[in-house]
Amino acid sequence: MNRLLIGAKTTSLPNLNREVDTERLRLNLLQKTPSFGFDNILGDWVMLGFLSYFGDDSAREQTGYSLSPEYFEIIVERDPRFLEMYLFLSTSISMYVGLPEQSVALMEKGLKSLSPKAPLKFYFIWRYKGTDELLFLGDAQAARKSFEKAAEWAIAYSDPESQNVAALSRQTAQFLARNPNSKFAQVGAWTMVLQNAVDDRTRRIAISRIEALGGKVVITPEGGVQVQLPEQD
């Protein structure tokens, strides 16, 4: 894989396109391959493949990220409880491929297999879904319902993080109920994107959108990030 990543810097576009076509065929085969009860292992394996694909910046600059949905169709089908992958799903499909409808549909599919009482904090998926609906689909009503579900699921946990997420999600839903075009809610959603960004490009996009909406991003002396929200609307 390292040799492939290094070689991508000098590989011609036709060769890169052939590699993408080969990978698409491999993914199509994996969709039909029986796992013999090891669905989660297959899901992990496909996720490792996605991370190599997504992280190959030089190749993706030339061929794009069109395979991202195909990776996550397999992972969601095989291992819907794989919490960490939903963040990559949302970012890569909505922001990089420009298909938020597909991102939301895959999260909805995964959520059907989950519950708020599981050890893992699946309420984060409702927040990712609400963020995609608000920022990329412009569907404030759907986003409000997703944030309400996030609050409903988060309140089932007693730890401070979950209680804080429940309060923030409920607050965002209330803003959207009063004003579907709430800048405050949008800045809050972009702040979540910034805090969970998986790459520098996503961070730059999130900061520019926050500032365009009237928020302010401050880098602390320790290197942390603080977001000053605009006036509540």
PDB file of C-alpha atoms in Angstrom:
ATOM      1  CA  MET A   1       0.000   0.000   0.000  1.00  0.00           C
ATOM      2  CA  ASN A   2       2.855   2.383   0.797  1.00  0.00           C
ATOM      3  CA  ARG A   3       4.358   1.705  -2.608  1.00  0.00           C
ATOM      4  CA  LEU A   4       1.009   2.470  -4.206  1.00  0.00           C
ATOM      5  CA  LEU A   5       0.681   5.731  -2.289  1.00  0.00           C
ATOM      6  CA  ILE A   6       4.174   6.849  -3.265  1.00  0.00           C
ATOM      7  CA  GLY A   7       3.655   5.786  -6.851  1.00  0.00           C
ATOM      8  CA  ALA A   8       0.376   7.740  -7.085  1.00  0.00           C
ATOM      9  CA  LYS A   9       2.377  10.966  -7.136  1.00  0.00           C
ATOM     10  CA  THR A  10       3.848  10.035 -10.519  1.00  0.00           C
ATOM     11  CA  THR A  11       1.099   7.775 -11.875  1.00  0.00           C
ATOM     12  CA  SER A  12      -0.742   9.031 -14.950  1.00  0.00           C
ATOM     13  CA  LEU A  13      -4.455   9.805 -14.849  1.00  0.00           C
ATOM     14  CA  PRO A  14      -5.396   6.870 -17.116  1.00  0.00           C
ATOM     15  CA  ASN A  15      -3.569   4.504 -14.766  1.00  0.00           C
ATOM     16  CA  LEU A  16      -5.240   6.042 -11.732  1.00  0.00           C
ATOM     17  CA  ASN A  17      -8.638   5.642 -13.381  1.00  0.00           C
ATOM     18  CA  ARG A  18      -7.879   1.971 -14.061  1.00  0.00           C
ATOM     19  CA  GLU A  19      -6.961   1.523 -10.398  1.00  0.00           C
ATOM     20  CA  VAL A  20     -10.289   3.104  -9.390  1.00  0.00           C
ATOM     21  CA  ASP A  21     -12.154   0.774 -11.774  1.00  0.00           C
ATOM     22  CA  THR A  22     -10.317  -2.214 -10.293  1.00  0.00           C
ATOM     23  CA  GLU A  23     -11.168  -1.126  -6.766  1.00  0.00           C
ATOM     24  CA  ARG A  24     -14.817  -0.663  -7.749  1.00  0.00           C
ATOM     25  CA  LEU A  25     -14.915  -4.238  -9.025  1.00  0.00           C
ATOM     26  CA  ARG A  26     -13.349  -5.458  -5.774  1.00  0.00           C
ATOM     27  CA  LEU A  27     -15.967  -3.593  -3.730  1.00  0.00           C
ATOM     28  CA  ASN A  28     -18.775  -5.014  -5.872  1.00  0.00           C
ATOM     29  CA  LEU A  29     -17.394  -8.483  -5.192  1.00  0.00           C
ATOM     30  CA  LEU A  30     -17.169  -7.819  -1.444  1.00  0.00           C
ATOM     31  CA  GLN A  31     -20.824  -6.779  -1.398  1.00  0.00           C
ATOM     32  CA  LYS A  32     -21.726 -10.283  -2.535  1.00  0.00           C
ATOM     33  CA  THR A  33     -19.090 -12.214  -0.587  1.00  0.00           C
ATOM     34  CA  PRO A  34     -20.393 -14.333   2.317  1.00  0.00           C
ATOM     35  CA  SER A  35     -18.731 -13.497   5.637  1.00  0.00           C
ATOM     36  CA  PHE A  36     -19.535 -16.799   7.389  1.00  0.00           C
ATOM     37  CA  GLY A  37     -20.531 -14.972  10.570  1.00  0.00           C
ATOM     38  CA  PHE A  38     -17.613 -12.549  10.597  1.00  0.00           C
ATOM     39  CA  ASP A  39     -19.456  -9.472   9.347  1.00  0.00           C
ATOM     40  CA  ASN A  40     -17.689  -7.106  11.734  1.00  0.00           C
ATOM     41  CA  ILE A  41     -14.256  -8.305  10.589  1.00  0.00           C
ATOM     42  CA  LEU A  42     -15.230  -7.769   6.957  1.00  0.00           C
ATOM     43  CA  GLY A  43     -16.522  -4.310   7.891  1.00  0.00           C
ATOM     44  CA  ASP A  44     -13.217  -3.476   9.585  1.00  0.00           C
ATOM     45  CA  TRP A  45     -11.275  -4.688   6.549  1.00  0.00           C
ATOM     46  CA  VAL A  46     -13.328  -2.536   4.178  1.00  0.00           C
ATOM     47  CA  MET A  47     -12.874   0.449   6.513  1.00  0.00           C
ATOM     48  CA  LEU A  48      -9.094   0.038   6.343  1.00  0.00           C
ATOM     49  CA  GLY A  49      -9.385   0.041   2.571  1.00  0.00           C
ATOM     50  CA  PHE A  50     -11.431   3.234   2.692  1.00  0.00           C
ATOM     51  CA  LEU A  51      -8.889   4.981   4.925  1.00  0.00           C
ATOM     52  CA  SER A  52      -6.117   4.184   2.442  1.00  0.00           C
ATOM     53  CA  TYR A  53      -8.309   5.406  -0.418  1.00  0.00           C
ATOM     54  CA  PHE A  54      -9.449   8.564   1.367  1.00  0.00           C
ATOM     55  CA  GLY A  55      -5.967   9.418   2.609  1.00  0.00           C
ATOM     56  CA  ASP A  56      -4.335   9.229  -0.818  1.00  0.00           C
ATOM     57  CA  ASP A  57      -4.637  12.969  -1.452  1.00  0.00           C
ATOM     58  CA  SER A  58      -2.573  13.066  -4.639  1.00  0.00           C
ATOM     59  CA  ALA A  59      -4.696  10.393  -6.317  1.00  0.00           C
ATOM     60  CA  ARG A  60      -8.005  11.793  -5.050  1.00  0.00           C
ATOM     61  CA  GLU A  61      -7.138  15.235  -6.414  1.00  0.00           C
ATOM     62  CA  GLN A  62      -7.185  13.643  -9.860  1.00  0.00           C
ATOM     63  CA  THR A  63      -9.929  11.030  -9.610  1.00  0.00           C
ATOM     64  CA  GLY A  64     -12.179  12.363  -6.849  1.00  0.00           C
ATOM     65  CA  TYR A  65     -13.886  10.436  -4.063  1.00  0.00           C
ATOM     66  CA  SER A  66     -16.634   8.695  -6.016  1.00  0.00           C
ATOM     67  CA  LEU A  67     -16.008   5.286  -4.404  1.00  0.00           C
ATOM     68  CA  SER A  68     -16.718   6.555  -0.881  1.00  0.00           C
ATOM     69  CA  PRO A  69     -20.432   5.582  -0.910  1.00  0.00           C
ATOM     70  CA  GLU A  70     -19.567   2.061  -2.080  1.00  0.00           C
ATOM     71  CA  TYR A  71     -17.243   1.490   0.859  1.00  0.00           C
ATOM     72  CA  PHE A  72     -19.868   2.575   3.358  1.00  0.00           C
ATOM     73  CA  GLU A  73     -22.703   0.644   1.749  1.00  0.00           C
ATOM     74  CA  ILE A  74     -20.736  -2.489   2.605  1.00  0.00           C
ATOM     75  CA  ILE A  75     -19.747  -1.375   6.113  1.00  0.00           C
ATOM     76  CA  VAL A  76     -23.243  -0.257   7.130  1.00  0.00           C
ATOM     77  CA  GLU A  77     -24.710  -3.498   5.809  1.00  0.00           C
ATOM     78  CA  ARG A  78     -22.134  -5.702   7.562  1.00  0.00           C
ATOM     79  CA  ASP A  79     -21.431  -3.774  10.770  1.00  0.00           C
ATOM     80  CA  PRO A  80     -23.979  -1.010  11.523  1.00  0.00           C
ATOM     81  CA  ARG A  81     -22.681  -0.849  15.130  1.00  0.00           C
ATOM     82  CA  PHE A  82     -19.291   0.451  13.953  1.00  0.00           C
ATOM     83  CA  LEU A  83     -19.825   3.882  15.533  1.00  0.00           C
ATOM     84  CA  GLU A  84     -16.605   5.608  14.479  1.00  0.00           C
ATOM     85  CA  MET A  85     -17.153   4.994  10.771  1.00  0.00           C
ATOM     86  CA  TYR A  86     -20.291   7.180  10.619  1.00  0.00           C
ATOM     87  CA  LEU A  87     -18.219  10.345  10.986  1.00  0.00           C
ATOM     88  CA  PHE A  88     -16.109   9.397   7.955  1.00  0.00           C
ATOM     89  CA  LEU A  89     -19.301   8.408   6.132  1.00  0.00           C
ATOM     90  CA  SER A  90     -20.837  11.836   6.675  1.00  0.00           C
ATOM     91  CA  THR A  91     -17.714  13.806   5.779  1.00  0.00           C
ATOM     92  CA  SER A  92     -16.618  11.840   2.736  1.00  0.00           C
ATOM     93  CA  ILE A  93     -20.014  11.416   1.087  1.00  0.00           C
ATOM     94  CA  SER A  94     -21.664  14.747   1.890  1.00  0.00           C
ATOM     95  CA  MET A  95     -18.691  17.090   1.724  1.00  0.00           C
ATOM     96  CA  TYR A  96     -16.375  15.374  -0.756  1.00  0.00           C
ATOM     97  CA  VAL A  97     -18.739  13.553  -3.112  1.00  0.00           C
ATOM     98  CA  GLY A  98     -21.639  15.999  -2.774  1.00  0.00           C
ATOM     99  CA  LEU A  99     -24.277  13.315  -2.133  1.00  0.00           C
ATOM    100  CA  PRO A 100     -25.817  14.187   1.253  1.00  0.00           C
ATOM    101  CA  GLU A 101     -28.988  12.311   0.333  1.00  0.00           C
ATOM    102  CA  GLN A 102     -26.975   9.102   0.141  1.00  0.00           C
ATOM    103  CA  SER A 103     -25.131   9.898   3.376  1.00  0.00           C
ATOM    104  CA  VAL A 104     -28.414  10.446   5.212  1.00  0.00           C
ATOM    105  CA  ALA A 105     -29.953   7.302   3.698  1.00  0.00           C
ATOM    106  CA  LEU A 106     -27.021   5.160   4.871  1.00  0.00           C
ATOM    107  CA  MET A 107     -27.214   6.605   8.392  1.00  0.00           C
ATOM    108  CA  GLU A 108     -30.959   5.936   8.468  1.00  0.00           C
ATOM    109  CA  LYS A 109     -30.285   2.352   7.425  1.00  0.00           C
ATOM    110  CA  GLY A 110     -27.710   1.906  10.180  1.00  0.00           C
ATOM    111  CA  LEU A 111     -29.922   3.468  12.838  1.00  0.00           C
ATOM    112  CA  LYS A 112     -32.609   0.855  12.209  1.00  0.00           C
ATOM    113  CA  SER A 113     -30.257  -1.713  13.756  1.00  0.00           C
ATOM    114  CA  LEU A 114     -29.335   0.424  16.784  1.00  0.00           C
ATOM    115  CA  SER A 115     -30.918   1.495  20.050  1.00  0.00           C
ATOM    116  CA  PRO A 116     -30.334   4.230  22.661  1.00  0.00           C
ATOM    117  CA  LYS A 117     -29.605   1.716  25.415  1.00  0.00           C
ATOM    118  CA  ALA A 118     -26.512   0.141  23.865  1.00  0.00           C
ATOM    119  CA  PRO A 119     -23.129   0.586  25.574  1.00  0.00           C
ATOM    120  CA  LEU A 120     -21.889   2.656  22.630  1.00  0.00           C
ATOM    121  CA  LYS A 121     -23.163   6.220  22.319  1.00  0.00           C
ATOM    122  CA  PHE A 122     -25.069   5.897  19.081  1.00  0.00           C
ATOM    123  CA  TYR A 123     -26.798   9.233  19.654  1.00  0.00           C
ATOM    124  CA  PHE A 124     -23.849  10.815  17.831  1.00  0.00           C
ATOM    125  CA  ILE A 125     -25.167   9.298  14.592  1.00  0.00           C
ATOM    126  CA  TRP A 126     -28.388  11.299  14.965  1.00  0.00           C
ATOM    127  CA  ARG A 127     -26.245  14.440  15.315  1.00  0.00           C
ATOM    128  CA  TYR A 128     -24.220  13.603  12.199  1.00  0.00           C
ATOM    129  CA  LYS A 129     -27.466  12.958  10.329  1.00  0.00           C
ATOM    130  CA  GLY A 130     -29.002  16.230  11.555  1.00  0.00           C
ATOM    131  CA  THR A 131     -25.896  18.122  10.520  1.00  0.00           C
ATOM    132  CA  ASP A 132     -26.035  16.729   6.982  1.00  0.00           C
ATOM    133  CA  GLU A 133     -29.732  17.516   6.725  1.00  0.00           C
ATOM    134  CA  LEU A 134     -29.241  21.077   7.952  1.00  0.00           C
ATOM    135  CA  LEU A 135     -26.019  22.073   6.202  1.00  0.00           C
ATOM    136  CA  PHE A 136     -26.076  20.083   2.964  1.00  0.00           C
ATOM    137  CA  LEU A 137     -29.752  19.340   2.289  1.00  0.00           C
ATOM    138  CA  GLY A 138     -31.173  22.548   3.760  1.00  0.00           C
ATOM    139  CA  ASP A 139     -33.962  20.491   5.361  1.00  0.00           C
ATOM    140  CA  ALA A 140     -34.384  22.213   8.731  1.00  0.00           C
ATOM    141  CA  GLN A 141     -37.484  20.202   9.654  1.00  0.00           C
ATOM    142  CA  ALA A 142     -35.708  16.864   9.170  1.00  0.00           C
ATOM    143  CA  ALA A 143     -32.654  18.220  10.997  1.00  0.00           C
ATOM    144  CA  ARG A 144     -34.818  19.326  13.938  1.00  0.00           C
ATOM    145  CA  LYS A 145     -36.250  15.821  14.269  1.00  0.00           C
ATOM    146  CA  SER A 146     -32.768  14.288  14.136  1.00  0.00           C
ATOM    147  CA  PHE A 147     -31.465  16.588  16.878  1.00  0.00           C
ATOM    148  CA  GLU A 148     -34.545  15.802  18.962  1.00  0.00           C
ATOM    149  CA  LYS A 149     -33.753  12.087  18.595  1.00  0.00           C
ATOM    150  CA  ALA A 150     -30.125  12.756  19.513  1.00  0.00           C
ATOM    151  CA  ALA A 151     -31.298  14.441  22.724  1.00  0.00           C
ATOM    152  CA  GLU A 152     -33.745  11.607  23.420  1.00  0.00           C
ATOM    153  CA  TRP A 153     -31.034   8.952  23.026  1.00  0.00           C
ATOM    154  CA  ALA A 154     -28.334  10.906  24.866  1.00  0.00           C
ATOM    155  CA  ILE A 155     -30.460  11.545  27.942  1.00  0.00           C
ATOM    156  CA  ALA A 156     -30.455   7.783  28.599  1.00  0.00           C
ATOM    157  CA  TYR A 157     -26.803   8.042  29.683  1.00  0.00           C
ATOM    158  CA  SER A 158     -25.795   9.623  32.986  1.00  0.00           C
ATOM    159  CA  ASP A 159     -22.237  10.725  32.152  1.00  0.00           C
ATOM    160  CA  PRO A 160     -21.497  14.471  31.730  1.00  0.00           C
ATOM    161  CA  GLU A 161     -20.658  14.211  28.027  1.00  0.00           C
ATOM    162  CA  SER A 162     -23.980  12.589  27.182  1.00  0.00           C
ATOM    163  CA  GLN A 163     -25.942  15.049  29.300  1.00  0.00           C
ATOM    164  CA  ASN A 164     -24.152  17.930  27.560  1.00  0.00           C
ATOM    165  CA  VAL A 165     -24.915  16.457  24.132  1.00  0.00           C
ATOM    166  CA  ALA A 166     -28.562  16.055  25.122  1.00  0.00           C
ATOM    167  CA  ALA A 167     -28.767  19.722  26.153  1.00  0.00           C
ATOM    168  CA  LEU A 168     -26.997  20.987  23.016  1.00  0.00           C
ATOM    169  CA  SER A 169     -29.127  18.812  20.730  1.00  0.00           C
ATOM    170  CA  ARG A 170     -32.331  19.948  22.397  1.00  0.00           C
ATOM    171  CA  GLN A 171     -31.218  23.584  22.128  1.00  0.00           C
ATOM    172  CA  THR A 172     -30.434  23.212  18.417  1.00  0.00           C
ATOM    173  CA  ALA A 173     -33.827  21.601  17.782  1.00  0.00           C
ATOM    174  CA  GLN A 174     -35.540  24.503  19.569  1.00  0.00           C
ATOM    175  CA  PHE A 175     -33.665  27.070  17.466  1.00  0.00           C
ATOM    176  CA  LEU A 176     -34.713  25.282  14.289  1.00  0.00           C
ATOM    177  CA  ALA A 177     -38.325  25.081  15.452  1.00  0.00           C
ATOM    178  CA  ARG A 178     -38.398  28.867  15.917  1.00  0.00           C
ATOM    179  CA  ASN A 179     -36.315  29.763  12.893  1.00  0.00           C
ATOM    180  CA  PRO A 180     -35.546  27.144  10.209  1.00  0.00           C
ATOM    181  CA  ASN A 181     -32.807  29.429   8.858  1.00  0.00           C
ATOM    182  CA  SER A 182     -31.185  29.953  12.245  1.00  0.00           C
ATOM    183  CA  LYS A 183     -27.571  31.089  11.827  1.00  0.00           C
ATOM    184  CA  PHE A 184     -26.936  30.107  15.427  1.00  0.00           C
ATOM    185  CA  ALA A 185     -27.983  26.511  14.695  1.00  0.00           C
ATOM    186  CA  GLN A 186     -25.908  26.429  11.509  1.00  0.00           C
ATOM    187  CA  VAL A 187     -22.809  27.735  13.276  1.00  0.00           C
ATOM    188  CA  GLY A 188     -23.348  25.112  15.971  1.00  0.00           C
ATOM    189  CA  ALA A 189     -23.502  22.403  13.307  1.00  0.00           C
ATOM    190  CA  TRP A 190     -20.366  23.667  11.536  1.00  0.00           C
ATOM    191  CA  THR A 191     -18.646  23.790  14.920  1.00  0.00           C
ATOM    192  CA  MET A 192     -19.366  20.101  15.328  1.00  0.00           C
ATOM    193  CA  VAL A 193     -17.906  19.493  11.862  1.00  0.00           C
ATOM    194  CA  LEU A 194     -14.800  21.455  12.876  1.00  0.00           C
ATOM    195  CA  GLN A 195     -14.380  19.617  16.167  1.00  0.00           C
ATOM    196  CA  ASN A 196     -14.695  16.228  14.473  1.00  0.00           C
ATOM    197  CA  ALA A 197     -12.827  17.049  11.249  1.00  0.00           C
ATOM    198  CA  VAL A 198     -10.818  14.162   9.866  1.00  0.00           C
ATOM    199  CA  ASP A 199      -8.574  16.272   7.619  1.00  0.00           C
ATOM    200  CA  ASP A 200      -7.304  19.820   7.074  1.00  0.00           C
ATOM    201  CA  ARG A 201      -9.562  20.489   4.097  1.00  0.00           C
ATOM    202  CA  THR A 202     -12.652  19.858   6.200  1.00  0.00           C
ATOM    203  CA  ARG A 203     -11.291  22.148   8.933  1.00  0.00           C
ATOM    204  CA  ARG A 204     -10.725  24.964   6.436  1.00  0.00           C
ATOM    205  CA  ILE A 205     -14.235  24.603   5.006  1.00  0.00           C
ATOM    206  CA  ALA A 206     -15.811  24.565   8.479  1.00  0.00           C
ATOM    207  CA  ILE A 207     -13.900  27.673   9.615  1.00  0.00           C
ATOM    208  CA  SER A 208     -14.847  29.613   6.474  1.00  0.00           C
ATOM    209  CA  ARG A 209     -18.539  28.706   6.859  1.00  0.00           C
ATOM    210  CA  ILE A 210     -18.547  29.638  10.559  1.00  0.00           C
ATOM    211  CA  GLU A 211     -17.025  33.028   9.800  1.00  0.00           C
ATOM    212  CA  ALA A 212     -19.426  33.620   6.885  1.00  0.00           C
ATOM    213  CA  LEU A 213     -22.353  33.056   9.290  1.00  0.00           C
ATOM    214  CA  GLY A 214     -21.033  35.627  11.778  1.00  0.00           C
ATOM    215  CA  GLY A 215     -19.168  33.311  14.125  1.00  0.00           C
ATOM    216  CA  LYS A 216     -15.528  33.648  15.054  1.00  0.00           C
ATOM    217  CA  VAL A 217     -12.919  30.928  15.353  1.00  0.00           C
ATOM    218  CA  VAL A 218     -10.138  31.571  17.888  1.00  0.00           C
ATOM    219  CA  ILE A 219      -6.976  29.510  18.173  1.00  0.00           C
ATOM    220  CA  THR A 220      -5.851  29.405  21.809  1.00  0.00           C
ATOM    221  CA  PRO A 221      -2.161  29.661  22.847  1.00  0.00           C
ATOM    222  CA  GLU A 222      -2.288  25.932  23.589  1.00  0.00           C
ATOM    223  CA  GLY A 223      -3.379  25.203  20.030  1.00  0.00           C
ATOM    224  CA  GLY A 224      -7.005  24.531  20.886  1.00  0.00           C
ATOM    225  CA  VAL A 225      -9.983  25.857  18.958  1.00  0.00           C
ATOM    226  CA  GLN A 226     -12.753  27.992  20.411  1.00  0.00           C
ATOM    227  CA  VAL A 227     -15.800  29.180  18.493  1.00  0.00           C
ATOM    228  CA  GLN A 228     -17.601  32.378  19.397  1.00  0.00           C
ATOM    229  CA  LEU A 229     -21.211  32.058  18.266  1.00  0.00           C
ATOM    230  CA  PRO A 230     -23.198  34.890  16.655  1.00  0.00           C
ATOM    231  CA  GLU A 231     -26.157  36.467  18.412  1.00  0.00           C
ATOM    232  CA  GLN A 232     -28.948  33.993  19.001  1.00  0.00           C
ATOM    233  CA  ASP A 233     -31.805  34.307  16.489  1.00  0.00           C
TER     234      ASP A 233
END
